[in-house]
Every structure is written in structure tokens, then in C-alpha cells.
Amino acid sequence: MKILVTGGAGYIGSVTVEMLVGTGAEVVVLDDLSLGHRAAVHPAAVLEVCSLAERPAVDEVLARHRPDAVMHFAARSQVGESMRAPFLYVGDNVRAGLNLIESMVEHGVSRFILSSTAALFGEPSTIPIAEDERIVPGSPYGESKHLLERILEWTAKIHGLRYAALRYFNAAGASPERGEHHDPETHLIPLVLQVALGQREAITVFGDDYPTHDGTCVRDYIHVMDLAQAHILALGALDQGSRVYNLGNGQGFSVMEVIETARVITGHAIPQVMGRRRPGDPAALTADSRKIKAELGWDPRFAALPAIVESAWRWHRAHPRGYAS
Ligand SMILES: NC(=O)c1ccc[n+]([C@@H]2O[C@H](COP(=O)([O-])OP(=O)(O)OC[C@H]3O[C@@H](n4cnc5c(N)ncnc54)[C@H](O)[C@@H]3O)[C@@H](O)[C@H]2O)c1
């Protein structure tokens, strides 16, 4: 099977490409390298440096490669930035997705997997969050993914597209070869590890007065290789119909638990500074992933927090400047 992976030079896309190559799939990466890294692309994959904003270029790549399926990771994905630049997010993410989906319809490509997000559920009514939770995005970023899910629903109805929308919570960890390198970094685990590497003086904890067991926010961390495995399972199930899944560990970990775990694993004191709550940060966000477990037999292998942090630490220690190392 030939799979086109947009954003395959980014964090989650590059690990998924690595695992797809491991299954024997033929992989084409479409990435404009605006946020990703050439060195992250598996050498067995073909890299097409191309922006999804350029419809003729997307058409050309699809016409030349004729993939059987598309996994769409490419997007801007910083919630905070989207609150400052909403049109950039709703505009770029939706336009890029539309160009891709329209081009797929024109080229007869009928299988699609979307990287969706927990940001669809701004302030959920029930924790852990199941697929039928009301969608009220808390940011233009979440809204852009919601609009893409709606576009997919219509494309499925009208053009027979088979799709899976995988709404992930916080991707974390690394494969032995590939890890997380965002610039700027906004995710907790790499930021904490930057302190252990001496690249940052301390980690700021935004609020310790939340109604959680230790007062700090609780989030659901899912290992990037478990996430990649879910994409592979979802792709295999598309012939039985389109589907939507929430993907997380199910168990949340607080900011303090992440810092404590990193202290144990790195042997570094990791000083912390107590900051104020950030507006819009809910106390706890965890996924109810029973549906994908029951329907696809998805079984996360790295659910324990130490396993997640340890894999990230191994990668960051070996690549202290990320892909620039
Ligand atoms: N990281 C997370 O915790 C998380 C959680 C939920 C959902 N997601 C979603 O997963 C996907 C991947 O996230 P990530 O952390 O790997 O992001 P990333 O920034 O590491 O990778 C995104 C990749 O897409 C490429 N790209 C961006 N815009 C493009 C365009 N217009 N044309 C071509 N390529 C383009 C970038 O160069 C980069 O390589 C995103 O869609 C994100 O919204 C991520």
C-alpha cells in the first residue's frame, strides 16, 4: 500500500512514517518543512517538499504518486498562538485540508486519516471525554480541526470518502530514532527535559490551585508510538466505514507528577517556579478511549508515565539540540 503522509517531517508524522515503513508500506511525505525537519524523514520514504497552500503543487504530487491513502498531520497546532492570530489558524489549517481533500476527490484517493485534537472540547462536561461529548472548541485551533471534521463528513456523504478522525490528547515520548523538536517548544515534557539538559533554568508551573489532587493541571499523555499504531489500525479498518476516536491514556497525570517523574529519571533537581493560571486552561483533560480499544483492539504499550518520560529523555539526551544536533 502507498501512503501519503502530510507533515511527515514533524513530530508525530515522522514517527508514524517510521512505523509505516516498518509494516512494509510505501510512504511519500508531503511537507513544506516550515515547522518540520528534513532529518526526521525516514530515509526509505520519498520526501516531496510542497506546501498544502499551493493547490496545483498538491495536485501534481497526488497525480504523480497516486497514493492509496492519506494521513494528514500537517497543521499549525499551537492553541495560544491561535488565540492571537485566529485567521492564520482557521485560514491556513482549513485551506490546507480543503486543498488536500478536494485534490484527493479529483484523483480518486478515498482513504483519509485526520489528526484531530482534544481541543475540540473546550470545557468538557464529563471527564474522561468520550466521542459523544459536545463539541465546543475553546480556540481557533480547535475550531479549525472541527471544521475539517465537518468537511470530511460531507465528503464521505457526497463523494464516498472513508475517513477516520483521531482526536488526540497530549502526544509525548519518542521512538529510538525520532522525537519532539518544536520551535518554540510549548509542550510540558520537552520543556522539563530542557531544564535537565541545562538549557533552561527552571520550569514554570501555571497554577497550583486547581481542583485536582495536587492543585496542578491534569493532562492525558499518549506515547507517540502508541499514537502511530492507532493510525495504522484505523487505516486497516477504513474499508468497514468511517470512524471517529478519542485517543489518550485514559489516566491523567498532573504537571507536578510529570516534573517529579522527570526528576527521578534524569537525576536532575529540575527547579520549578510557581506561576499564575493561564486563561482557558481547564483543570483536567483526559480521554475515554474505550471505543478504539473495543473496535480496533488498540492497546497502548507505553501507558505508564515513566516509560513515556524515559523514552523522551533518551532521545533528548542523544539529540540535545533536536534535529540540529
Ligand atoms: N503534538 C500534540 O500533542 C498534538 C495533539 C493533538 C493533535 N495534534 C495534531 O497532530 C498533528 C501533528 O502534530 P505535531 O506535534 O507532529 O506537529 P509538528 O509541528 O511537529 O508537525 C507538523 C508538520 O506539518 C508541516 N506543515 C505545516 N503546515 C504545512 C503546510 N501548509 N504544507 C505542508 N506541510 C506543512 C510542518 O513543516 C511540520 O513538519 C497536527 O495536525 C496537530 O494539530 C498534535
XYZ file of C-alpha atoms and ligand atoms in Angstrom:
369
model
C 0.000 0.000 0.000
C 1.227 3.505 -0.836
C 0.510 6.139 1.806
C 0.938 9.878 1.509
C 1.787 11.411 4.882
C 1.421 15.183 5.111
C 3.508 16.665 7.906
C 5.741 13.582 7.850
C 8.760 15.741 8.756
C 7.071 16.809 12.006
C 6.970 15.105 15.377
C 4.038 12.676 15.198
C 4.117 12.348 11.407
C 7.780 11.301 11.315
C 7.296 8.588 13.954
C 4.219 7.316 12.100
C 6.224 7.214 8.844
C 8.909 5.186 10.638
C 6.300 2.676 11.810
C 4.528 2.562 8.434
C 7.843 1.792 6.742
C 8.237 -0.997 9.316
C 4.949 -2.544 8.111
C 6.293 -2.649 4.550
C 4.211 0.293 3.295
C 5.497 2.585 0.578
C 5.496 6.105 2.049
C 5.540 9.540 0.439
C 5.968 12.509 2.782
C 4.469 15.835 1.758
C 5.851 18.614 3.948
C 6.857 22.238 3.377
C 9.441 21.965 6.191
C 8.021 25.172 7.722
C 7.874 23.517 11.145
C 9.402 20.115 10.452
C 12.872 18.742 9.827
C 14.333 17.066 6.762
C 16.412 14.835 9.058
C 13.238 13.496 10.713
C 12.028 11.929 7.463
C 12.746 8.191 7.308
C 15.284 7.512 4.546
C 13.008 4.886 2.988
C 10.278 7.490 2.421
C 10.158 9.840 -0.566
C 10.081 13.483 0.573
C 8.100 15.969 -1.509
C 8.815 19.480 -0.247
C 5.484 21.100 -1.014
C 3.004 23.397 0.713
C -0.623 22.362 1.057
C -1.451 26.027 0.482
C -0.461 25.507 -3.182
C -3.276 23.540 -4.760
C -1.567 22.941 -8.162
C 1.506 21.570 -6.371
C -0.673 19.235 -4.261
C -2.436 18.053 -7.442
C 0.906 17.383 -9.055
C 2.132 15.264 -6.100
C -1.106 13.243 -5.979
C -1.134 12.714 -9.762
C 2.481 11.530 -9.764
C 2.301 9.237 -6.721
C -1.325 8.020 -6.831
C -1.431 7.007 -3.135
C -3.974 4.524 -1.773
C -4.468 6.568 1.390
C -3.550 9.873 3.004
C -2.627 10.577 6.628
C -2.929 14.292 7.278
C -0.715 15.566 10.108
C 0.369 18.907 8.593
C -1.065 21.821 10.540
C -0.314 24.694 12.802
C -1.134 23.434 16.272
C -0.391 25.977 18.991
C -3.524 26.868 20.928
C -2.012 30.070 22.400
C -0.792 31.348 19.021
C -4.230 30.669 17.546
C -5.798 32.971 20.164
C -3.506 35.774 18.952
C -3.773 35.004 15.226
C -7.159 33.338 14.670
C -7.344 33.850 10.895
C -3.942 32.293 10.452
C -5.238 29.129 12.084
C -8.741 28.883 10.734
C -7.432 30.097 7.369
C -4.289 28.013 6.946
C -5.395 24.780 8.565
C -8.764 24.687 6.838
C -7.468 25.850 3.455
C -4.648 23.300 3.550
C -7.064 20.496 4.453
C -9.566 21.566 1.794
C -6.902 21.686 -0.917
C -5.828 18.194 0.067
C -9.323 16.682 0.326
C -10.513 18.270 -2.935
C -7.417 17.060 -4.711
C -7.945 13.556 -3.302
C -11.525 13.506 -4.627
C -10.288 14.598 -8.063
C -7.586 11.927 -8.083
C -9.799 9.139 -6.763
C -7.985 8.713 -3.430
C -10.647 7.523 -0.998
C -8.987 6.798 2.374
C -8.069 9.568 4.783
C -6.905 9.887 8.371
C -7.102 13.254 10.113
C -5.010 14.334 13.106
C -7.783 15.878 15.139
C -7.498 17.046 18.716
C -8.815 17.221 22.269
C -9.008 20.984 21.642
C -12.462 20.287 20.132
C -13.746 20.102 23.697
C -13.018 23.488 25.275
C -14.654 22.914 28.661
C -15.962 19.344 28.632
C -18.977 18.414 30.740
C -17.696 14.894 31.522
C -14.180 13.611 32.244
C -12.837 11.330 30.801
C -14.064 12.701 27.471
C -15.915 10.301 25.183
C -16.622 10.707 21.475
C -20.176 11.927 22.092
C -19.087 14.883 24.245
C -20.489 18.163 22.915
C -18.029 19.882 20.593
C -17.376 23.457 21.680
C -13.838 24.340 20.613
C -12.053 26.608 23.060
C -9.749 28.158 20.441
C -9.465 28.919 16.717
C -7.044 25.973 16.542
C -9.725 23.594 17.868
C -12.260 25.236 15.555
C -10.049 24.597 12.518
C -9.991 20.864 13.310
C -13.739 20.850 13.940
C -14.333 22.435 10.522
C -12.119 19.785 8.929
C -14.102 17.019 10.645
C -17.324 18.577 9.245
C -15.807 18.814 5.747
C -14.857 15.135 5.987
C -18.406 14.169 6.970
C -19.781 15.868 3.854
C -17.053 14.467 1.607
C -17.887 10.995 2.889
C -21.615 11.521 2.225
C -21.217 13.071 -1.204
C -18.044 11.517 -2.622
C -17.795 8.245 -0.675
C -14.554 9.140 1.163
C -13.697 6.747 4.018
C -12.089 8.608 6.879
C -11.006 8.365 10.482
C -10.693 11.429 12.704
C -8.309 10.650 15.561
C -8.672 13.191 18.325
C -5.520 13.013 20.285
C -4.740 14.399 23.659
C -1.081 15.213 24.501
C 1.386 13.350 22.293
C 4.602 12.612 24.178
C 7.685 10.407 24.214
C 9.925 9.337 21.362
C 10.862 6.376 19.231
C 14.526 5.358 19.499
C 15.224 7.383 16.326
C 12.736 10.251 16.336
C 11.490 12.708 18.920
C 9.876 16.031 19.623
C 11.549 19.166 18.271
C 9.245 22.179 18.088
C 10.479 25.749 17.898
C 9.292 27.353 20.066
C 8.591 24.357 22.314
C 5.340 24.653 24.242
C 4.833 21.079 25.465
C 5.495 20.228 29.097
C 7.697 17.114 28.838
C 10.316 18.545 26.423
C 10.343 21.807 28.397
C 11.014 19.926 31.641
C 13.768 17.930 29.927
C 15.351 21.151 28.646
C 15.819 22.115 32.305
C 17.517 18.766 32.960
C 19.793 19.413 29.961
C 20.797 22.802 31.380
C 19.081 24.692 28.546
C 16.535 26.353 30.833
C 16.889 27.419 34.449
C 13.534 26.252 35.735
C 10.119 25.030 34.701
C 7.146 27.318 35.300
C 4.031 25.669 36.726
C 0.963 27.628 35.667
C -1.286 27.453 38.716
C -1.358 25.186 41.759
C -4.872 25.999 42.905
C -6.885 23.818 40.535
C -9.405 21.336 41.962
C -7.075 18.360 41.292
C -5.283 16.062 43.756
C -2.158 18.262 43.944
C -3.599 21.539 42.627
C -1.842 21.424 39.233
C -3.495 20.728 35.871
C -4.038 17.120 34.858
C -3.458 16.084 31.236
C -3.579 12.848 29.290
C -0.201 11.930 27.738
C -0.167 9.399 24.948
C 3.057 7.883 23.686
C 3.772 8.882 20.114
C 4.391 5.254 19.070
C 1.007 4.206 20.506
C -0.496 7.065 18.539
C 1.224 5.898 15.351
C -0.076 2.375 15.995
C -3.623 3.756 16.261
C -3.227 5.354 12.813
C -2.138 2.043 11.328
C -5.108 0.220 12.916
C -7.553 2.924 11.813
C -6.270 2.729 8.251
C -6.798 -1.031 8.234
C -10.410 -0.580 9.390
C -11.483 2.090 6.891
C -12.932 -0.410 4.443
C -15.553 -1.172 7.118
C -16.516 2.510 7.318
C -15.571 5.938 8.568
C -14.969 6.477 12.262
C -14.057 8.968 14.977
C -11.999 8.105 18.054
C -10.706 9.892 21.126
C -7.153 8.796 21.807
C -5.440 9.036 25.148
C -4.076 7.058 28.014
C -7.290 7.382 29.977
C -5.305 8.174 33.088
C -4.271 11.741 33.598
C -1.025 12.941 35.114
C -0.627 16.280 36.868
C 2.057 18.808 35.996
C 3.754 18.041 39.340
C 3.689 14.288 38.633
C 5.404 14.893 35.284
C 8.091 17.046 36.940
C 8.638 14.523 39.761
C 8.920 11.654 37.266
C 11.435 13.620 35.209
C 13.473 14.315 38.378
C 13.696 10.596 39.094
C 14.546 9.630 35.509
C 17.086 12.366 34.780
C 18.623 12.582 38.266
C 18.399 16.378 37.921
C 16.780 18.629 40.557
C 14.637 20.430 37.885
C 13.821 23.620 39.807
C 10.265 24.863 39.453
C 8.767 28.347 39.574
C 5.141 28.791 40.529
C 3.255 30.966 38.027
C -0.356 32.059 37.732
C -3.086 30.132 35.947
C -3.197 30.659 32.178
C -6.603 31.784 30.914
C -8.537 28.978 29.258
C -6.562 26.098 30.834
C -9.129 23.573 32.135
C -8.253 21.727 35.370
C -8.286 18.240 33.830
C -8.487 16.817 30.320
C -8.426 13.063 29.871
C -9.701 10.820 27.101
C -12.152 7.966 27.233
C -10.522 5.669 24.657
C -12.713 2.610 25.229
C -14.225 2.866 21.740
C -10.968 2.427 19.788
C -9.856 -0.305 22.197
C -13.100 -2.239 21.712
C -13.438 -1.708 17.959
C -9.821 -1.919 16.783
C -8.099 -3.708 19.649
C -5.816 -0.705 20.207
C -3.697 -1.451 23.236
C -1.226 1.268 24.272
C 2.180 -0.265 25.075
C 3.699 2.756 26.793
C 0.892 3.973 29.024
C 2.977 4.422 32.181
C 4.331 7.938 32.718
C 7.927 6.777 33.476
C 8.019 4.861 30.162
C 6.889 7.982 28.297
C 9.332 10.327 30.033
C 12.196 7.847 29.782
C 11.832 7.457 26.015
C 11.727 11.239 25.599
C 14.778 11.649 27.849
C 16.772 9.074 25.885
C 16.063 10.959 22.655
C 16.701 14.444 24.036
C 19.937 13.356 25.700
C 21.145 11.910 22.391
C 19.869 14.986 20.463
C 20.255 17.952 22.850
C 19.585 20.411 20.014
C 16.908 18.223 18.443
C 17.389 17.590 14.733
C 20.024 20.346 14.653
C 22.246 18.065 16.791
N 1.533 17.310 19.417
C 0.393 17.060 20.033
O 0.357 16.829 21.247
C -0.906 17.021 19.261
C -2.108 16.806 19.957
C -3.308 16.759 19.224
C -3.296 16.899 17.854
N -2.129 17.132 17.208
C -2.144 17.290 15.743
O -1.219 16.365 15.193
C -0.603 16.883 14.032
C 0.901 16.758 14.145
O 1.353 17.447 15.303
P 2.933 17.588 15.572
O 3.097 17.913 17.003
O 3.625 16.432 14.973
O 3.227 18.915 14.703
P 4.593 19.382 14.040
O 4.548 20.876 14.026
O 5.767 18.705 14.663
O 4.467 18.852 12.542
C 3.651 19.470 11.578
C 4.336 19.277 10.234
O 3.473 19.801 9.210
C 4.261 20.591 8.303
N 3.353 21.598 7.734
C 2.663 22.558 8.420
N 1.917 23.282 7.559
C 2.122 22.754 6.325
C 1.613 23.056 5.038
N 0.753 24.064 4.819
N 2.027 22.319 3.979
C 2.900 21.285 4.163
N 3.414 20.950 5.376
C 3.038 21.694 6.425
C 5.376 21.171 9.155
O 6.506 21.550 8.410
C 5.663 20.020 10.121
O 6.636 19.148 9.591
C -1.126 18.314 13.900
O -2.167 18.314 12.950
C -1.657 18.652 15.264
O -2.720 19.577 15.195
C -0.934 17.198 17.879
